[in-house]
Coordinates of C-alpha atoms in Angstrom, one line a residue:
M1 CA -25.5 -129.6 62.5
H2 CA -28.9 -128.6 61.2
I3 CA -29.4 -125.5 59.1
E4 CA -33.0 -124.6 59.3
K5 CA -32.7 -121.7 56.9
A6 CA -30.0 -119.8 55.1
A7 CA -31.3 -117.3 52.6
N8 CA -29.9 -114.6 50.3
F9 CA -26.2 -115.2 50.8
T10 CA -23.6 -117.8 50.0
F11 CA -21.5 -119.3 52.8
E12 CA -19.2 -121.8 54.4
A13 CA -19.9 -123.3 57.7
L14 CA -16.8 -124.6 59.6
V15 CA -16.4 -126.5 62.8
N16 CA -13.0 -126.1 64.3
D17 CA -12.0 -124.5 61.0
F18 CA -13.0 -127.7 59.1
P19 CA -15.6 -127.2 56.4
I20 CA -18.9 -128.9 57.0
F21 CA -21.2 -126.9 54.6
I22 CA -20.1 -125.1 51.4
E23 CA -23.1 -123.5 49.7
Y24 CA -22.9 -121.4 46.6
N25 CA -26.1 -122.5 44.9
P26 CA -28.6 -119.7 44.2
H27 CA -31.5 -120.9 46.4
I28 CA -32.8 -120.8 50.0
M29 CA -30.9 -123.6 51.7
S30 CA -31.7 -126.0 54.5
G31 CA -30.2 -129.4 55.5
S32 CA -28.3 -131.4 58.0
K33 CA -24.9 -133.1 58.2
P34 CA -23.0 -135.0 60.9
I35 CA -20.0 -133.1 62.2
N36 CA -18.2 -135.8 64.3
E37 CA -15.1 -135.9 62.2
A38 CA -14.5 -132.2 63.0
I39 CA -14.5 -132.9 66.7
L40 CA -11.2 -134.1 68.0
K41 CA -11.7 -133.9 71.7
P42 CA -14.6 -133.1 74.2
G43 CA -15.3 -129.6 75.4
K44 CA -15.6 -126.2 73.6
Q45 CA -15.9 -126.3 69.8
K46 CA -15.8 -123.4 67.4
L47 CA -18.5 -122.9 64.8
T48 CA -17.8 -120.3 62.1
I49 CA -20.2 -119.1 59.4
R50 CA -18.4 -117.2 56.6
M51 CA -21.1 -115.3 54.7
T52 CA -20.5 -113.9 51.2
P53 CA -22.8 -112.1 48.6
P54 CA -25.4 -114.2 46.8
V55 CA -25.0 -115.5 43.3
D56 CA -27.3 -115.2 40.3
K57 CA -28.6 -118.1 38.1
N58 CA -25.3 -118.0 36.2
Y59 CA -23.3 -118.3 39.4
N60 CA -21.9 -114.8 39.2
I61 CA -21.3 -113.6 42.7
G62 CA -22.5 -110.2 43.8
H63 CA -20.5 -107.4 45.4
E64 CA -22.5 -107.0 48.6
I65 CA -24.9 -108.9 51.0
D66 CA -28.1 -107.0 51.6
M67 CA -28.1 -107.6 55.4
E68 CA -31.7 -106.5 55.7
N69 CA -32.8 -109.3 53.4
I70 CA -31.0 -112.4 54.8
A71 CA -32.0 -115.1 57.2
L72 CA -29.9 -117.6 59.2
K73 CA -31.3 -120.2 61.6
L74 CA -29.2 -123.2 62.7
S75 CA -28.7 -125.7 65.6
I76 CA -26.2 -128.3 66.8
N77 CA -27.8 -131.4 68.0
Y78 CA -26.6 -134.7 69.6
G79 CA -28.0 -138.1 70.3
E80 CA -27.7 -141.8 69.5
Y81 CA -28.7 -142.9 66.1
V82 CA -30.9 -146.0 66.0
L83 CA -31.4 -145.9 69.8
E84 CA -33.0 -142.4 69.6
K85 CA -35.3 -140.7 67.1
V86 CA -33.9 -137.5 65.7
D87 CA -36.6 -135.4 67.3
Q88 CA -35.4 -136.8 70.7
F89 CA -31.9 -135.4 70.2
K90 CA -30.7 -132.7 72.6
E91 CA -29.5 -129.3 71.5
A92 CA -25.9 -128.1 72.1
L93 CA -26.5 -124.8 70.3
R94 CA -29.4 -122.9 68.7
Y95 CA -28.8 -119.7 66.8
E96 CA -30.8 -117.2 64.8
L97 CA -29.1 -114.2 63.2
P98 CA -30.5 -111.0 64.7
V99 CA -32.0 -108.4 62.4
Q100 CA -29.3 -106.6 60.5
K101 CA -29.1 -103.3 58.5
G102 CA -27.0 -102.0 55.6
K103 CA -25.0 -103.8 53.0
L104 CA -21.6 -105.6 53.5
P105 CA -19.2 -107.5 51.2
Y106 CA -18.6 -110.1 53.9
Y107 CA -20.0 -111.1 57.3
E108 CA -18.8 -113.7 59.8
V109 CA -20.6 -115.3 62.7
N110 CA -18.4 -117.0 65.4
L111 CA -20.1 -119.3 68.0
E112 CA -19.1 -121.9 70.5
F113 CA -20.8 -125.1 71.7
D114 CA -19.9 -128.0 74.0
A115 CA -19.4 -131.5 72.6
I116 CA -19.2 -134.9 74.2
A117 CA -16.4 -137.1 72.8
P118 CA -15.5 -140.3 74.7
Y119 CA -12.5 -140.8 72.3
Q120 CA -10.5 -137.9 73.9
N121 CA -7.2 -139.8 73.8
D122 CA -7.7 -141.8 70.7
I123 CA -8.2 -139.2 67.9
E124 CA -5.1 -137.2 67.0
G125 CA -6.4 -135.7 63.8
W126 CA -4.5 -132.6 62.7
Q127 CA -4.2 -131.0 66.1
N128 CA -0.5 -131.8 66.6
G129 CA 0.6 -131.4 63.0
A130 CA 2.9 -128.8 61.6
D131 CA 1.7 -125.2 61.0
L132 CA 1.7 -125.2 57.2
T133 CA 1.1 -121.5 56.9
K134 CA 4.7 -121.0 58.1
E135 CA 6.2 -123.0 55.2
D136 CA 7.4 -121.7 51.8
K137 CA 4.1 -121.4 49.9
D138 CA 5.6 -122.1 46.5
K139 CA 7.3 -125.3 47.7
L140 CA 4.2 -126.4 49.6
L141 CA 2.0 -125.8 46.5
K142 CA 4.2 -128.0 44.4
E143 CA 4.2 -130.7 47.0
V144 CA 0.4 -130.7 47.3
E145 CA 0.1 -130.7 43.5
E146 CA 2.3 -133.7 43.2
F147 CA 0.2 -135.5 45.9
Y148 CA -3.0 -134.8 44.0
K149 CA -1.4 -136.0 40.7
E150 CA -0.3 -139.2 42.4
L151 CA -3.8 -139.9 43.6
I152 CA -5.3 -139.1 40.2
G153 CA -2.9 -141.7 38.8
Y154 CA -4.2 -144.3 41.2
Y155 CA -7.8 -143.5 40.3
D156 CA -7.0 -143.8 36.6
A157 CA -5.1 -147.0 37.1
K158 CA -7.9 -148.4 39.2
N159 CA -5.4 -149.1 41.9
V160 CA -7.8 -149.5 44.9
N161 CA -5.0 -150.8 47.2
S162 CA -2.8 -147.8 46.8
L163 CA -5.8 -145.5 47.3
A164 CA -6.7 -147.4 50.5
S165 CA -3.2 -147.0 51.8
K166 CA -3.4 -143.2 51.3
Y167 CA -6.8 -142.8 52.9
Y168 CA -6.3 -145.3 55.7
K169 CA -5.7 -142.9 58.6
R170 CA -8.6 -140.7 57.6
Q171 CA -11.0 -143.6 57.3
F172 CA -9.8 -145.1 60.6
E173 CA -10.3 -141.8 62.5
V174 CA -13.6 -141.1 60.8
A175 CA -14.8 -144.6 61.8
Q176 CA -13.8 -143.9 65.4
T177 CA -15.5 -140.5 65.5
N178 CA -18.7 -142.0 64.1
Y179 CA -18.6 -145.0 66.4
Q180 CA -18.4 -147.5 63.5
T181 CA -17.6 -151.0 64.6
K182 CA -19.2 -153.3 62.1
I183 CA -17.4 -155.0 59.2
Y184 CA -20.1 -153.8 56.8
D185 CA -19.2 -150.2 57.5
S186 CA -15.7 -150.9 56.1
Q187 CA -17.2 -152.7 53.2
I188 CA -19.3 -149.7 52.3
V189 CA -16.1 -147.6 52.1
A190 CA -14.4 -150.3 50.0
D191 CA -17.4 -150.5 47.6
E192 CA -17.2 -146.7 47.2
W193 CA -13.5 -146.8 46.2
V194 CA -14.3 -149.5 43.6
K195 CA -17.2 -147.3 42.3
D196 CA -14.8 -144.3 42.2
V197 CA -12.1 -146.0 40.2
N198 CA -14.6 -147.3 37.7
E199 CA -15.9 -143.8 37.1
T200 CA -15.3 -142.9 33.4
R201 CA -15.5 -139.1 33.7
P202 CA -12.0 -137.6 33.3
F203 CA -10.3 -135.5 36.0
I204 CA -10.3 -131.7 35.5
F205 CA -7.2 -130.6 37.4
D206 CA -7.1 -126.8 36.7
Q207 CA -8.3 -123.5 38.1
Y208 CA -7.3 -124.0 41.7
M209 CA -5.6 -122.3 44.6
L210 CA -4.1 -123.4 47.9
R211 CA -6.3 -123.0 51.0
F212 CA -5.5 -123.7 54.6
Y213 CA -7.9 -125.2 57.2
G214 CA -7.7 -126.5 60.8
D215 CA -6.0 -123.2 62.0
G216 CA -3.3 -123.7 59.4
K217 CA -2.6 -127.4 60.0
M218 CA -4.5 -128.7 57.0
V219 CA -4.3 -127.8 53.4
A220 CA -6.2 -128.5 50.2
L221 CA -6.4 -127.4 46.6
V222 CA -9.8 -125.8 45.9
K223 CA -11.4 -124.7 42.7
T224 CA -11.5 -121.0 41.8
D225 CA -13.9 -121.0 38.8
K226 CA -17.4 -119.7 39.7
Y227 CA -19.3 -122.9 39.1
Y228 CA -17.2 -124.9 41.7
I229 CA -15.7 -122.3 43.8
N230 CA -14.0 -123.6 47.0
L231 CA -14.9 -127.3 46.1
S232 CA -12.1 -129.9 45.9
T233 CA -10.1 -129.8 42.7
L234 CA -9.9 -133.6 42.9
M235 CA -12.8 -133.5 40.5
R236 CA -14.1 -135.4 37.5
E237 CA -16.3 -133.7 34.8
D238 CA -18.1 -135.0 31.8
P239 CA -17.0 -132.7 28.9
K240 CA -20.3 -133.2 27.1
T241 CA -22.9 -132.9 29.9
G242 CA -20.9 -130.9 32.4
K243 CA -22.0 -133.2 35.2
S244 CA -19.3 -133.6 37.8
V245 CA -18.2 -135.5 40.9
W246 CA -15.5 -134.5 43.4
Y247 CA -13.7 -136.1 46.2
H248 CA -13.0 -134.1 49.4
M249 CA -9.5 -134.4 50.7
Y250 CA -7.5 -132.5 53.3
L251 CA -3.7 -133.0 53.9
H252 CA -1.6 -132.4 56.9
R253 CA 2.0 -132.8 57.9
P254 CA 2.3 -134.9 61.2
K255 CA 5.5 -133.1 62.2
P256 CA 7.9 -130.7 60.5
G257 CA 9.8 -132.3 57.7
A258 CA 7.4 -135.3 57.4
P259 CA 5.6 -136.1 54.1
L260 CA 2.0 -134.8 53.7
E261 CA -0.7 -137.3 54.6
V262 CA -4.5 -137.5 54.0
I263 CA -6.1 -136.6 57.3
R264 CA -9.7 -135.8 56.3

């Protein structure tokens, strides 16, 4: 997914209700990200852009989007890395927001595109999981909190093996969706875990809420404070400099009554 320009609003871009871009920085934004891990099977895919008012330099969000002053251009492209240059990739979708009028507190763009995925029968992801929106929200929140606290304990104890066991299914499926077959790809992931457990900044586990993704089949705790809104609350922050790092994590329940697992 390539965002050529997104100006004068904040937004989330989701593929199949899985977040790809989360942008609340006060600037004109452009950039690209792979979206393979959001595609579970070939065929029609959903792209949603949830647009919210812009923020000022202090990250205070406004009340309305000035629809006459915004711009959005994006595309979905596909090709074979290494074998093809990026400018040789084909387009699955190109979109430019038409000229708008007025002011709105929220605006949503919903699009579709076709994707090729040869792993149709290999990637289960969250598609067959339980609908978490139908569960008792207070009990679910407590269960998710305990899961996060357990992971934080593993990070603090530098327990790489326990972290690897929690993240195994996610890493396996992400490797499949990105066609990774080399041993060094796995080594890169292992090196990142070692780097993460050796990070000295403390976890800041506060100011969060429960959010559902994947059409209700995934859940995460996201930050509610204005500086990190909707980012993962699995976050470390230096109390002196304010510099932070966060780890994205989405949970699902493979079937009703089963424990929560990391799926993305």
